[in-house]
Amino acid sequence: MEPANAVPQRPRRQRKLQVALFVTCLADLFRPSVAFASIRLLKRAGCRVAVPAAQTCCGQPAYNSGEIAAAVPVARAVIETFEPYDYVVIPSGSCSGMLQQHYPALFEGEWRQRALALAAKTWELTHFLTEVAPLPAVTGVAAAGPGVTYHDGCAGLRELGIKAQPRQLLREQCGLQISELSRPEVCCGFGGTFCAKMPGISAKMVDDKLDDALATGAELLVGGDLGCLLNIAGRARRRQLPLEVRHIAELLAGDPRGPAIGEPG
């Protein structure tokens, strides 16, 4: 029993999650607004966010091209850079899949264990914001702006099961209902190096994706992988189609003010 004059103990403040943002090469070089939007979202979810300056490419281009010997040192550098943090969050299903699914296969022994540990704490952005650190609820949100359709990137969909999460966030945070594509699980034709090796097939695939998007009546196509979005936006601009393309992080962060992907700044 505590003495009568005991000082009440203040409840211990819960430690904020230490989250490192893996920016990705495409965001760094072509769409930095995706990284800044991701930072704002993670802070809104109550996380402490770091962006390690030593981070590099995840090694996926070399890995997908069969250059395993070139991918290994890149993967080691990523593991060393991100080991100190509670979580690694990536606004890309493709890069997330590389760290989660493919890094452990590159190594044996101690490095394999380190790769597995990193994989276990690596999350794609929308998955993290629904399963680990949910965003605060938004009250009185009402749908506004153009109709929206959503493109599911192959890596996020097939390797990580990312499908319901982005739709949930768009509905709860932005009040948006998705006008679904008739074939949402079909590849857009990007496929990393595939679009360079097979340009004719890639162009037909992205044309089919664009025609499907236009058939929904949507004026805005949203997705979670910049590789897909750059491919779709580039083809839409070549065809002079009335379709904006944006990364989901930009919408969730309330920052759709700048030019859409593929539009001049």
XYZ file of N, CA and C in Angstrom:
795
model
N 0.847 -1.198 0.000
C 0.000 0.000 0.000
C 0.882 1.248 0.000
N 0.548 2.206 -0.891
C 1.353 3.420 -0.987
C 1.068 4.346 0.188
N 2.068 5.091 0.683
C 1.831 6.084 1.738
C 0.904 7.173 1.242
N 0.237 7.864 2.186
C -0.769 8.863 1.834
C -0.179 10.013 1.050
N 1.087 10.328 1.286
C 1.697 11.472 0.623
C 2.475 11.064 -0.627
N 2.218 9.872 -1.106
C 2.935 9.418 -2.304
C 2.580 10.291 -3.497
N 3.578 10.634 -4.266
C 3.369 11.441 -5.468
C 2.867 10.529 -6.585
N 1.729 10.873 -7.187
C 1.224 10.025 -8.268
C 2.235 9.942 -9.414
N 2.401 8.757 -9.924
C 3.324 8.556 -11.029
C 2.640 8.907 -12.352
N 3.293 9.762 -13.118
C 2.758 10.077 -14.427
C 2.880 8.857 -15.342
N 1.871 8.643 -16.151
C 1.985 7.526 -17.090
C 3.169 7.750 -18.026
N 3.900 6.689 -18.255
C 5.077 6.801 -19.110
C 4.644 7.076 -20.543
N 5.269 8.070 -21.137
C 4.954 8.421 -22.502
C 5.454 7.322 -23.441
N 4.573 6.865 -24.285
C 4.938 5.817 -25.207
C 5.967 6.335 -26.206
N 7.018 5.537 -26.383
C 8.089 5.933 -27.279
C 7.594 5.912 -28.718
N 7.928 6.971 -29.443
C 7.548 7.009 -30.849
C 8.355 5.984 -31.637
N 7.713 5.420 -32.614
C 8.405 4.481 -33.478
C 9.496 5.194 -34.260
N 10.657 4.587 -34.316
C 11.771 5.124 -35.082
C 11.710 4.546 -36.497
N 11.281 5.352 -37.421
C 11.046 4.886 -38.783
C 12.059 5.519 -39.730
N 12.663 4.703 -40.553
C 13.547 5.204 -41.602
C 12.813 5.121 -42.925
N 12.804 6.216 -43.654
C 12.174 6.232 -44.971
C 13.201 5.845 -46.029
N 12.880 4.791 -46.766
C 13.677 4.430 -47.942
C 13.061 5.182 -49.114
N 13.758 6.159 -49.631
C 13.176 7.114 -50.572
C 12.883 6.488 -51.930
N 13.711 5.585 -52.396
C 13.738 4.942 -53.718
C 14.400 5.861 -54.741
N 15.042 5.257 -55.705
C 15.754 6.015 -56.740
C 14.800 6.873 -57.570
N 13.653 6.316 -57.944
C 12.740 7.054 -58.812
C 12.165 8.274 -58.115
N 11.837 8.143 -56.829
C 11.345 9.313 -56.096
C 12.440 10.360 -55.977
N 13.650 9.921 -55.690
C 14.764 10.842 -55.522
C 15.043 11.612 -56.805
N 15.009 10.931 -57.930
C 15.414 11.539 -59.200
C 14.271 12.196 -59.964
N 13.065 11.636 -59.846
C 11.972 12.107 -60.701
C 10.793 12.721 -59.949
N 10.579 12.337 -58.683
C 9.376 12.803 -57.985
C 9.641 12.928 -56.490
N 10.516 13.870 -56.095
C 10.815 14.041 -54.668
C 9.580 14.329 -53.823
N 8.537 14.887 -54.438
C 7.324 15.183 -53.676
C 6.738 13.938 -53.035
N 6.973 12.768 -53.615
C 6.482 11.516 -53.022
C 7.185 11.257 -51.691
N 8.485 11.502 -51.642
C 9.229 11.303 -50.400
C 8.787 12.294 -49.326
N 8.634 13.560 -49.701
C 8.215 14.559 -48.715
C 6.799 14.275 -48.216
N 5.921 13.827 -49.109
C 4.568 13.463 -48.690
C 4.607 12.272 -47.743
N 5.478 11.312 -48.010
C 5.596 10.140 -47.141
C 6.066 10.535 -45.749
N 7.005 11.461 -45.684
C 7.486 11.940 -44.385
C 6.349 12.572 -43.595
N 5.560 13.423 -44.249
C 4.447 14.067 -43.556
C 3.430 13.043 -43.058
N 3.174 12.034 -43.855
C 2.220 11.003 -43.447
C 2.736 10.218 -42.247
N 3.991 9.854 -42.263
C 4.553 9.089 -41.152
C 4.578 9.916 -39.871
N 4.872 11.203 -39.982
C 4.825 12.064 -38.799
C 3.397 12.213 -38.296
N 2.444 12.310 -39.208
C 1.040 12.401 -38.812
C 0.604 11.133 -38.077
N 1.215 10.011 -38.439
C 0.900 8.743 -37.785
C 1.638 8.571 -36.460
N 2.397 9.580 -36.050
C 3.053 9.548 -34.747
C 4.445 8.968 -34.734
N 5.091 8.882 -35.871
C 6.420 8.293 -35.955
C 7.508 9.364 -35.954
N 8.667 8.981 -35.476
C 9.868 9.787 -35.673
C 10.532 9.296 -36.945
N 10.774 10.200 -37.863
C 11.202 9.803 -39.200
C 12.638 10.235 -39.464
N 13.423 9.312 -39.958
C 14.780 9.606 -40.415
C 14.876 9.250 -41.890
N 15.717 9.989 -42.587
C 16.001 9.684 -43.990
C 17.519 9.527 -44.094
N 18.022 8.309 -43.885
C 19.475 8.116 -43.866
C 20.142 8.595 -45.148
N 21.140 9.455 -44.977
C 21.814 10.036 -46.138
C 22.638 9.006 -46.901
N 23.005 7.909 -46.230
C 23.860 6.911 -46.866
C 23.082 5.928 -47.727
N 21.768 6.047 -47.765
C 20.996 5.064 -48.521
C 21.287 5.168 -50.016
N 21.176 4.013 -50.667
C 21.422 3.926 -52.104
C 20.278 3.153 -52.746
N 20.435 2.816 -53.997
C 19.497 1.939 -54.699
C 19.380 0.612 -53.951
N 18.222 -0.024 -54.053
C 18.021 -1.316 -53.390
C 18.714 -2.456 -54.129
N 19.184 -2.197 -55.343
C 19.862 -3.232 -56.117
C 18.964 -3.999 -57.060
N 17.701 -3.612 -57.130
C 16.749 -4.359 -57.939
C 17.082 -4.383 -59.433
N 17.531 -3.264 -60.049
C 17.854 -3.329 -61.481
C 18.896 -4.392 -61.800
N 19.959 -4.466 -61.007
C 20.980 -5.489 -61.240
C 20.417 -6.880 -60.983
N 19.662 -7.027 -59.905
C 19.091 -8.326 -59.533
C 18.164 -8.847 -60.618
N 17.287 -7.985 -61.115
C 16.328 -8.398 -62.138
C 16.999 -8.695 -63.482
N 18.195 -8.158 -63.666
C 18.933 -8.414 -64.901
C 19.854 -9.629 -64.782
N 19.808 -10.305 -63.644
C 20.640 -11.480 -63.439
C 22.046 -11.184 -62.971
N 22.332 -9.905 -62.660
C 23.666 -9.520 -62.194
C 23.711 -9.623 -60.662
N 23.652 -10.850 -60.177
C 23.570 -11.073 -58.738
C 24.818 -10.570 -58.017
N 25.976 -10.784 -58.628
C 27.225 -10.344 -57.994
C 27.240 -8.834 -57.792
N 26.586 -8.091 -58.687
C 26.518 -6.638 -58.535
C 25.472 -6.230 -57.510
N 24.426 -7.032 -57.338
C 23.357 -6.689 -56.393
C 23.772 -6.928 -54.948
N 24.640 -7.885 -54.711
C 24.992 -8.265 -53.340
C 25.617 -7.112 -52.541
N 26.651 -6.430 -53.031
C 27.218 -5.336 -52.232
C 26.241 -4.180 -52.021
N 25.357 -3.961 -52.982
C 24.344 -2.924 -52.811
C 23.402 -3.308 -51.679
N 22.983 -4.558 -51.659
C 22.094 -5.037 -50.598
C 22.772 -4.961 -49.230
N 24.047 -5.290 -49.166
C 24.769 -5.205 -47.895
C 24.789 -3.772 -47.370
N 25.010 -2.830 -48.268
C 25.039 -1.424 -47.853
C 23.674 -0.992 -47.325
N 22.601 -1.436 -47.972
C 21.256 -1.092 -47.507
C 21.008 -1.688 -46.129
N 21.376 -2.948 -45.942
C 21.176 -3.604 -44.646
C 21.903 -2.837 -43.549
N 23.151 -2.501 -43.768
C 23.931 -1.785 -42.764
C 23.332 -0.415 -42.459
N 22.826 0.245 -43.472
C 22.287 1.596 -43.291
C 21.006 1.597 -42.482
N 20.156 0.600 -42.677
C 18.818 0.630 -42.086
C 18.664 -0.255 -40.852
N 19.692 -0.975 -40.466
C 19.602 -1.840 -39.286
C 19.250 -1.104 -37.990
N 19.707 0.130 -37.759
C 19.459 0.749 -36.455
C 18.009 1.129 -36.176
N 17.120 1.066 -37.146
C 15.778 1.629 -36.979
C 14.745 0.545 -36.664
N 13.653 0.999 -36.018
C 12.576 0.063 -35.687
C 11.905 -0.478 -36.945
N 11.679 0.416 -37.893
C 10.989 0.040 -39.127
C 11.638 0.734 -40.309
N 11.499 0.107 -41.467
C 11.866 0.723 -42.735
C 10.586 0.807 -43.560
N 10.240 2.004 -44.009
C 9.010 2.202 -44.758
C 9.367 2.726 -46.146
N 8.696 2.162 -47.160
C 9.045 2.457 -48.549
C 7.779 2.784 -49.338
N 7.728 3.928 -50.017
C 6.556 4.256 -50.835
C 6.603 3.571 -52.193
N 6.806 2.274 -52.173
C 6.952 1.490 -53.398
C 6.811 0.019 -53.068
N 5.863 -0.657 -53.710
C 5.751 -2.089 -53.527
C 6.914 -2.834 -54.143
N 7.466 -2.292 -55.213
C 8.559 -2.943 -55.918
C 9.827 -3.000 -55.066
N 10.238 -1.859 -54.536
C 11.439 -1.839 -53.687
C 11.198 -2.570 -52.367
N 9.991 -2.446 -51.824
C 9.657 -3.183 -50.599
C 9.776 -4.679 -50.837
N 9.273 -5.132 -51.974
C 9.373 -6.547 -52.287
C 10.810 -7.013 -52.411
N 11.675 -6.153 -52.938
C 13.087 -6.509 -53.055
C 13.689 -6.772 -51.686
N 13.454 -5.856 -50.737
C 14.014 -6.017 -49.400
C 13.375 -7.177 -48.653
N 12.062 -7.318 -48.778
C 11.365 -8.333 -47.993
C 11.515 -9.740 -48.561
N 11.381 -9.854 -49.878
C 11.307 -11.173 -50.486
C 12.636 -11.670 -51.051
N 13.464 -10.764 -51.544
C 14.624 -11.204 -52.322
C 15.968 -11.047 -51.606
N 16.075 -10.089 -50.685
C 17.349 -9.946 -49.977
C 17.801 -11.232 -49.291
N 16.925 -11.913 -48.524
C 17.404 -13.118 -47.837
C 17.961 -14.175 -48.781
N 17.449 -14.214 -50.020
C 17.923 -15.214 -50.971
C 19.325 -14.903 -51.509
N 19.805 -13.692 -51.275
C 21.120 -13.309 -51.781
C 22.264 -13.803 -50.907
N 21.944 -14.198 -49.656
C 23.009 -14.419 -48.683
C 22.884 -15.775 -47.993
N 23.962 -16.129 -47.310
C 23.982 -17.270 -46.406
C 24.614 -16.831 -45.090
N 24.422 -17.634 -44.057
C 25.080 -17.378 -42.781
C 24.613 -16.107 -42.109
N 25.593 -15.361 -41.540
C 25.268 -14.159 -40.765
C 24.535 -13.128 -41.612
N 24.953 -12.917 -42.842
C 24.313 -11.904 -43.677
C 22.883 -12.286 -44.018
N 22.605 -13.571 -44.128
C 21.227 -13.995 -44.360
C 20.354 -13.650 -43.158
N 20.891 -13.864 -41.957
C 20.126 -13.524 -40.754
C 19.881 -12.014 -40.667
N 20.866 -11.247 -41.046
C 20.689 -9.788 -41.044
C 19.671 -9.362 -42.099
N 19.706 -10.035 -43.240
C 18.730 -9.731 -44.289
C 17.324 -10.097 -43.842
N 17.166 -11.220 -43.162
C 15.858 -11.632 -42.657
C 15.343 -10.648 -41.608
N 16.242 -10.152 -40.765
C 15.836 -9.182 -39.740
C 15.362 -7.885 -40.396
N 16.065 -7.457 -41.428
C 15.637 -6.249 -42.135
C 14.305 -6.483 -42.838
N 14.158 -7.637 -43.473
C 12.915 -7.949 -44.166
C 11.725 -7.907 -43.222
N 11.917 -8.371 -41.987
C 10.821 -8.458 -41.029
C 10.322 -7.084 -40.591
N 11.144 -6.060 -40.709
C 10.719 -4.726 -40.265
C 10.558 -3.746 -41.430
N 10.521 -4.267 -42.640
C 10.327 -3.437 -43.834
C 8.874 -3.496 -44.262
N 8.291 -2.315 -44.532
C 6.878 -2.222 -44.890
C 6.681 -1.269 -46.054
N 5.802 -1.642 -46.947
C 5.319 -0.702 -47.954
C 4.459 0.345 -47.253
N 4.465 1.578 -47.760
C 3.874 2.717 -47.051
C 2.412 2.510 -46.673
N 1.551 2.146 -47.618
C 0.129 2.037 -47.297
C -0.139 0.871 -46.354
N 0.653 -0.179 -46.459
C 0.522 -1.310 -45.536
C 0.881 -0.878 -44.118
N 1.961 -0.103 -43.999
C 2.395 0.382 -42.693
C 1.349 1.294 -42.064
N 0.743 2.158 -42.887
C -0.214 3.138 -42.363
C -1.581 2.534 -42.057
N -1.791 1.278 -42.411
C -3.031 0.608 -42.036
C -2.808 -0.454 -40.967
N -1.622 -1.074 -40.931
C -1.403 -2.200 -40.031
C -0.544 -1.875 -38.815
N 0.401 -0.947 -38.943
C 1.357 -0.689 -37.857
C 1.106 0.655 -37.187
N 1.027 1.712 -37.956
C 0.858 3.068 -37.418
C -0.276 3.751 -38.169
N -1.528 3.443 -37.816
C -2.666 4.017 -38.558
C -2.700 5.529 -38.462
N -3.110 6.154 -39.535
C -3.287 7.598 -39.544
C -4.482 7.973 -38.679
N -4.434 9.132 -38.024
C -5.603 9.589 -37.259
C -6.825 9.698 -38.164
N -7.977 9.411 -37.597
C -9.211 9.486 -38.364
C -9.478 10.917 -38.799
N -10.050 11.059 -39.959
C -10.426 12.361 -40.497
C -11.939 12.471 -40.430
N -12.433 13.503 -39.761
C -13.880 13.672 -39.618
C -14.408 14.642 -40.663
N -15.610 14.382 -41.095
C -16.259 15.289 -42.036
C -15.631 15.315 -43.399
N -14.875 14.250 -43.750
C -14.228 14.243 -45.043
C -15.283 13.991 -46.120
N -15.197 14.735 -47.180
C -16.147 14.598 -48.282
C -15.386 14.503 -49.589
N -15.869 13.664 -50.454
C -15.204 13.495 -51.744
C -15.258 14.791 -52.537
N -14.151 15.103 -53.171
C -14.090 16.307 -53.996
C -13.121 16.059 -55.127
N -13.279 16.814 -56.190
C -12.337 16.688 -57.285
C -12.763 15.629 -58.276
N -11.826 15.224 -59.145
C -12.167 14.322 -60.243
C -12.393 12.895 -59.766
N -13.052 12.099 -60.617
C -13.165 10.675 -60.345
C -11.792 10.033 -60.356
N -11.627 8.974 -59.557
C -10.313 8.372 -59.353
C -10.371 6.877 -59.657
N -9.367 6.384 -60.349
C -9.182 4.950 -60.490
C -7.811 4.590 -59.942
N -7.619 3.317 -59.621
C -6.381 2.903 -58.944
C -5.686 1.797 -59.731
N -4.366 1.948 -59.874
C -3.541 0.932 -60.529
C -2.768 0.160 -59.472
N -2.925 -1.159 -59.461
C -2.185 -2.026 -58.545
C -0.887 -2.468 -59.200
N 0.237 -2.025 -58.655
C 1.530 -2.453 -59.170
C 1.737 -3.939 -58.945
N 2.389 -4.605 -59.894
C 2.533 -6.063 -59.831
C 3.276 -6.534 -58.578
N 4.396 -5.894 -58.247
C 5.197 -6.362 -57.120
C 4.443 -6.216 -55.805
N 3.829 -5.056 -55.588
C 3.076 -4.863 -54.357
C 1.904 -5.813 -54.255
N 1.206 -6.012 -55.361
C 0.027 -6.873 -55.369
C 0.403 -8.332 -55.178
N 1.350 -8.816 -55.948
C 1.630 -10.250 -55.966
C 2.623 -10.693 -54.899
N 3.598 -9.862 -54.597
C 4.591 -10.255 -53.591
C 4.162 -9.896 -52.174
N 3.423 -8.802 -52.017
C 3.134 -8.292 -50.676
C 1.655 -8.279 -50.335
N 0.783 -8.540 -51.287
C -0.646 -8.531 -51.009
C -1.216 -7.141 -50.780
N -0.618 -6.136 -51.436
C -1.097 -4.759 -51.282
C -2.240 -4.531 -52.261
N -3.457 -4.453 -51.744
C -4.619 -4.187 -52.583
C -5.680 -3.397 -51.815
N -6.136 -3.950 -50.701
C -7.188 -3.277 -49.932
C -6.666 -2.039 -49.219
N -5.394 -2.049 -48.820
C -4.852 -0.980 -47.977
C -4.930 0.399 -48.623
N -4.455 0.581 -49.863
C -4.536 1.928 -50.450
C -5.971 2.388 -50.654
N -6.854 1.480 -50.994
C -8.259 1.852 -51.186
C -8.887 2.286 -49.870
N -8.545 1.576 -48.802
C -9.043 1.958 -47.478
C -8.587 3.358 -47.097
N -7.319 3.654 -47.327
C -6.779 4.966 -46.970
C -7.412 6.079 -47.797
N -7.582 5.842 -49.083
C -8.203 6.867 -49.928
C -9.645 7.124 -49.505
N -10.326 6.082 -49.100
C -11.712 6.237 -48.658
C -11.784 6.971 -47.317
N -10.948 6.551 -46.361
C -11.039 7.103 -45.009
C -10.397 8.473 -44.881
N -9.315 8.703 -45.600
C -8.589 9.953 -45.455
C -9.015 11.028 -46.448
N -9.480 10.617 -47.629
C -9.805 11.573 -48.687
C -11.268 11.535 -49.109
N -12.029 10.574 -48.587
C -13.425 10.460 -48.967
C -13.626 10.010 -50.387
N -12.666 9.298 -50.940
C -12.717 8.908 -52.346
C -13.193 7.464 -52.503
N -14.069 7.265 -53.427
C -14.472 5.925 -53.844
C -13.830 5.645 -55.203
N -13.195 4.502 -55.316
C -12.446 4.178 -56.518
C -13.379 3.660 -57.607
N -13.231 4.207 -58.796
C -13.877 3.648 -59.985
C -12.934 2.576 -60.511
N -13.257 1.324 -60.221
C -12.306 0.244 -60.465
C -12.125 -0.046 -61.958
N -10.886 -0.352 -62.301
C -10.570 -0.823 -63.637
C -11.257 -2.169 -63.869
N -11.544 -2.483 -65.119
C -12.159 -3.775 -65.407
C -11.163 -4.920 -65.216
N -9.867 -4.612 -65.391
C -8.810 -5.625 -65.210
C -7.703 -5.025 -64.343
N -7.987 -4.808 -63.058
C -7.033 -4.088 -62.202
C -5.744 -4.847 -61.923
N -5.731 -6.154 -62.090
C -4.556 -6.937 -61.739
C -3.643 -7.218 -62.942
N -3.928 -6.566 -64.076
C -3.086 -6.747 -65.260
C -1.939 -5.740 -65.232
N -0.745 -6.189 -65.581
C 0.458 -5.353 -65.581
C 0.305 -4.169 -66.530
N 0.952 -3.062 -66.187
C 0.893 -1.858 -67.019
C 1.929 -1.879 -68.130
N 2.826 -2.875 -68.109
C 3.846 -2.953 -69.151
C 5.195 -2.395 -68.765
N 5.308 -1.841 -67.534
C 6.609 -1.285 -67.128
C 7.606 -2.410 -66.867
N 7.407 -3.136 -65.779
C 8.224 -4.319 -65.510
C 9.703 -4.064 -65.408
N 10.117 -2.896 -64.916
C 11.544 -2.619 -64.796
C 12.217 -2.560 -66.147
N 13.167 -3.469 -66.371
C 13.883 -3.468 -67.641
C 13.037 -4.030 -68.792
N 11.887 -4.630 -68.476
C 11.041 -5.203 -69.526
C 10.623 -4.155 -70.550
N 10.273 -2.953 -70.074
C 9.790 -1.918 -70.989
C 10.877 -1.472 -71.960
N 12.147 -1.623 -71.572
C 13.249 -1.277 -72.470
C 13.587 -2.430 -73.408
N 13.459 -3.659 -72.907
C 13.790 -4.828 -73.726
C 12.684 -5.184 -74.713
N 11.438 -4.934 -74.308
C 10.285 -5.292 -75.134
C 9.379 -4.068 -75.324
N 9.857 -3.015 -75.979
C 9.097 -1.764 -76.029
C 7.753 -1.904 -76.743
N 7.681 -2.711 -77.776
C 6.430 -2.857 -78.496
C 5.352 -3.505 -77.651
N 5.712 -4.584 -76.967
C 4.753 -5.262 -76.089
C 4.382 -4.351 -74.927
N 5.389 -3.671 -74.372
C 5.141 -2.765 -73.255
C 4.161 -1.666 -73.644
N 4.336 -1.091 -74.838
C 3.455 -0.010 -75.290
C 2.014 -0.496 -75.430
N 1.836 -1.718 -75.951
C 0.482 -2.262 -76.073
C -0.144 -2.477 -74.701
N 0.642 -2.936 -73.748
C 0.116 -3.193 -72.408
C -0.299 -1.898 -71.718
N 0.523 -0.858 -71.840
C 0.170 0.402 -71.184
C -0.992 1.077 -71.908
N -1.102 0.902 -73.212
C -2.266 1.421 -73.926
C -3.546 0.749 -73.429
N -3.483 -0.560 -73.235
C -4.650 -1.265 -72.699
C -5.007 -0.740 -71.310
N -4.001 -0.482 -70.503
C -4.247 0.047 -69.147
C -4.898 1.419 -69.222
N -4.406 2.270 -70.097
C -4.967 3.611 -70.238
C -6.401 3.560 -70.768
N -6.656 2.708 -71.738
C -8.014 2.589 -72.266
C -8.975 2.109 -71.176
N -8.504 1.191 -70.352
C -9.318 0.697 -69.237
C -9.602 1.829 -68.252
N -8.574 2.650 -67.956
C -8.755 3.767 -67.024
C -9.746 4.791 -67.564
N -9.627 5.123 -68.827
C -10.533 6.100 -69.424
C -11.974 5.586 -69.441
N -12.152 4.284 -69.615
C -13.490 3.696 -69.663
C -14.218 3.809 -68.325
N -13.462 3.990 -67.227
C -14.101 4.155 -65.920
C -14.709 5.548 -65.760
N -14.315 6.491 -66.609
C -14.754 7.874 -66.465
C -13.887 8.685 -65.528
N -12.853 8.075 -64.979
C -11.975 8.783 -64.045
C -11.091 9.783 -64.774
N -10.758 10.853 -64.074
C -9.831 11.852 -64.589
C -8.469 11.767 -63.900
N -8.366 10.913 -62.885
C -7.137 10.794 -62.103
C -6.850 9.319 -61.869
N -5.638 8.893 -62.219
C -5.178 7.539 -61.920
C -4.139 7.615 -60.825
N -4.332 6.802 -59.796
C -3.464 6.806 -58.618
C -2.828 5.436 -58.476
N -1.620 5.415 -57.942
C -0.944 4.149 -57.678
C 0.119 4.327 -56.619
N 0.793 3.236 -56.287
C 1.793 3.281 -55.230
C 3.197 2.979 -55.680
N 3.402 2.822 -56.989
C 4.732 2.527 -57.514
C 5.083 3.512 -58.618
N 6.144 4.275 -58.411
C 6.500 5.304 -59.379
C 6.917 4.734 -60.730
N 7.495 3.546 -60.751
C 7.855 2.961 -62.030
C 6.633 2.809 -62.920
N 5.587 2.218 -62.365
C 4.324 2.070 -63.104
C 3.769 3.428 -63.492
N 3.763 4.352 -62.539
C 3.121 5.645 -62.765
C 3.862 6.472 -63.814
N 5.184 6.418 -63.821
C 5.946 7.120 -64.844
C 5.660 6.534 -66.226
N 5.547 5.211 -66.279
C 5.245 4.551 -67.543
C 3.856 4.940 -68.051
N 2.873 4.904 -67.169
C 1.500 5.232 -67.540
C 1.382 6.707 -67.919
N 1.992 7.568 -67.099
C 1.901 9.009 -67.363
C 2.602 9.390 -68.659
N 3.744 8.774 -68.913
C 4.473 9.080 -70.143
C 3.670 8.717 -71.387
N 3.036 7.556 -71.337
C 2.231 7.137 -72.491
C 0.978 8.002 -72.622
N 0.363 8.367 -71.489
C -0.826 9.219 -71.534
C -0.494 10.572 -72.153
N 0.684 11.091 -71.830
C 1.073 12.381 -72.391
C 1.347 12.266 -73.895
N 1.967 11.171 -74.314
C 2.215 10.970 -75.744
C 0.899 10.910 -76.525
N -0.109 10.300 -75.885
C -1.411 10.174 -76.545
C -2.307 11.390 -76.292
N -1.804 12.340 -75.491
C -2.550 13.557 -75.169
C -3.914 13.229 -74.559
N -3.895 12.329 -73.584
C -5.126 11.889 -72.935
C -5.453 12.766 -71.728
N -6.722 12.990 -71.446
C -7.125 13.827 -70.307
C -7.121 13.032 -69.002
N -5.939 12.563 -68.599
C -5.829 11.727 -67.400
C -4.613 12.156 -66.594
N -4.850 12.592 -65.354
C -3.746 12.906 -64.447
C -3.269 11.620 -63.780
N -1.984 11.579 -63.445
C -1.389 10.424 -62.772
C -0.638 10.924 -61.547
N -0.942 10.339 -60.382
C -0.297 10.765 -59.133
C -0.034 9.571 -58.224
N 0.958 9.747 -57.359
C 1.268 8.736 -56.340
C 0.312 8.913 -55.166
N -0.091 7.808 -54.569
C -1.075 7.855 -53.491
C -0.591 8.684 -52.305
N 0.706 8.702 -52.035
C 1.216 9.474 -50.901
C 0.873 10.950 -51.045
N 0.906 11.451 -52.276
C 0.612 12.864 -52.512
C -0.840 13.183 -52.184
N -1.763 12.298 -52.542
C -3.169 12.533 -52.220
C -3.420 12.437 -50.732
N -2.857 11.411 -50.097
C -3.090 11.215 -48.664
C -2.513 12.354 -47.836
N -1.420 12.933 -48.308
C -0.797 14.039 -47.581
C -1.477 15.369 -47.872
N -2.502 15.344 -48.737
C -3.225 16.571 -49.061
C -2.422 17.514 -49.911
N -1.596 16.951 -50.815
C -0.714 17.796 -51.617
C -0.833 17.476 -53.104
N -2.030 17.598 -53.679
C -2.179 17.376 -55.118
C -2.084 18.664 -55.919
N -1.385 19.673 -55.366
C -1.421 20.999 -55.986
C -0.442 21.144 -57.135
N 0.677 20.464 -57.053
C 1.682 20.606 -58.088
C 1.291 19.873 -59.351
N 2.145 19.946 -60.372
C 1.859 19.238 -61.625
C 1.810 17.742 -61.398
N 0.924 17.076 -62.131
C 0.837 15.629 -62.073
C 2.089 15.018 -62.681
N 2.271 13.720 -62.480
C 3.420 13.021 -63.042
C 3.368 13.131 -64.568
N 4.503 13.511 -65.139
C 4.579 13.633 -66.585
C 4.222 14.994 -67.125
N 3.691 15.862 -66.258
C 3.327 17.219 -66.698
C 4.489 18.169 -66.438
N 4.654 19.187 -67.245
C 5.755 20.145 -67.021
C 5.550 20.901 -65.726
N 6.647 21.182 -65.041
C 6.569 21.885 -63.765
C 6.324 23.365 -63.923
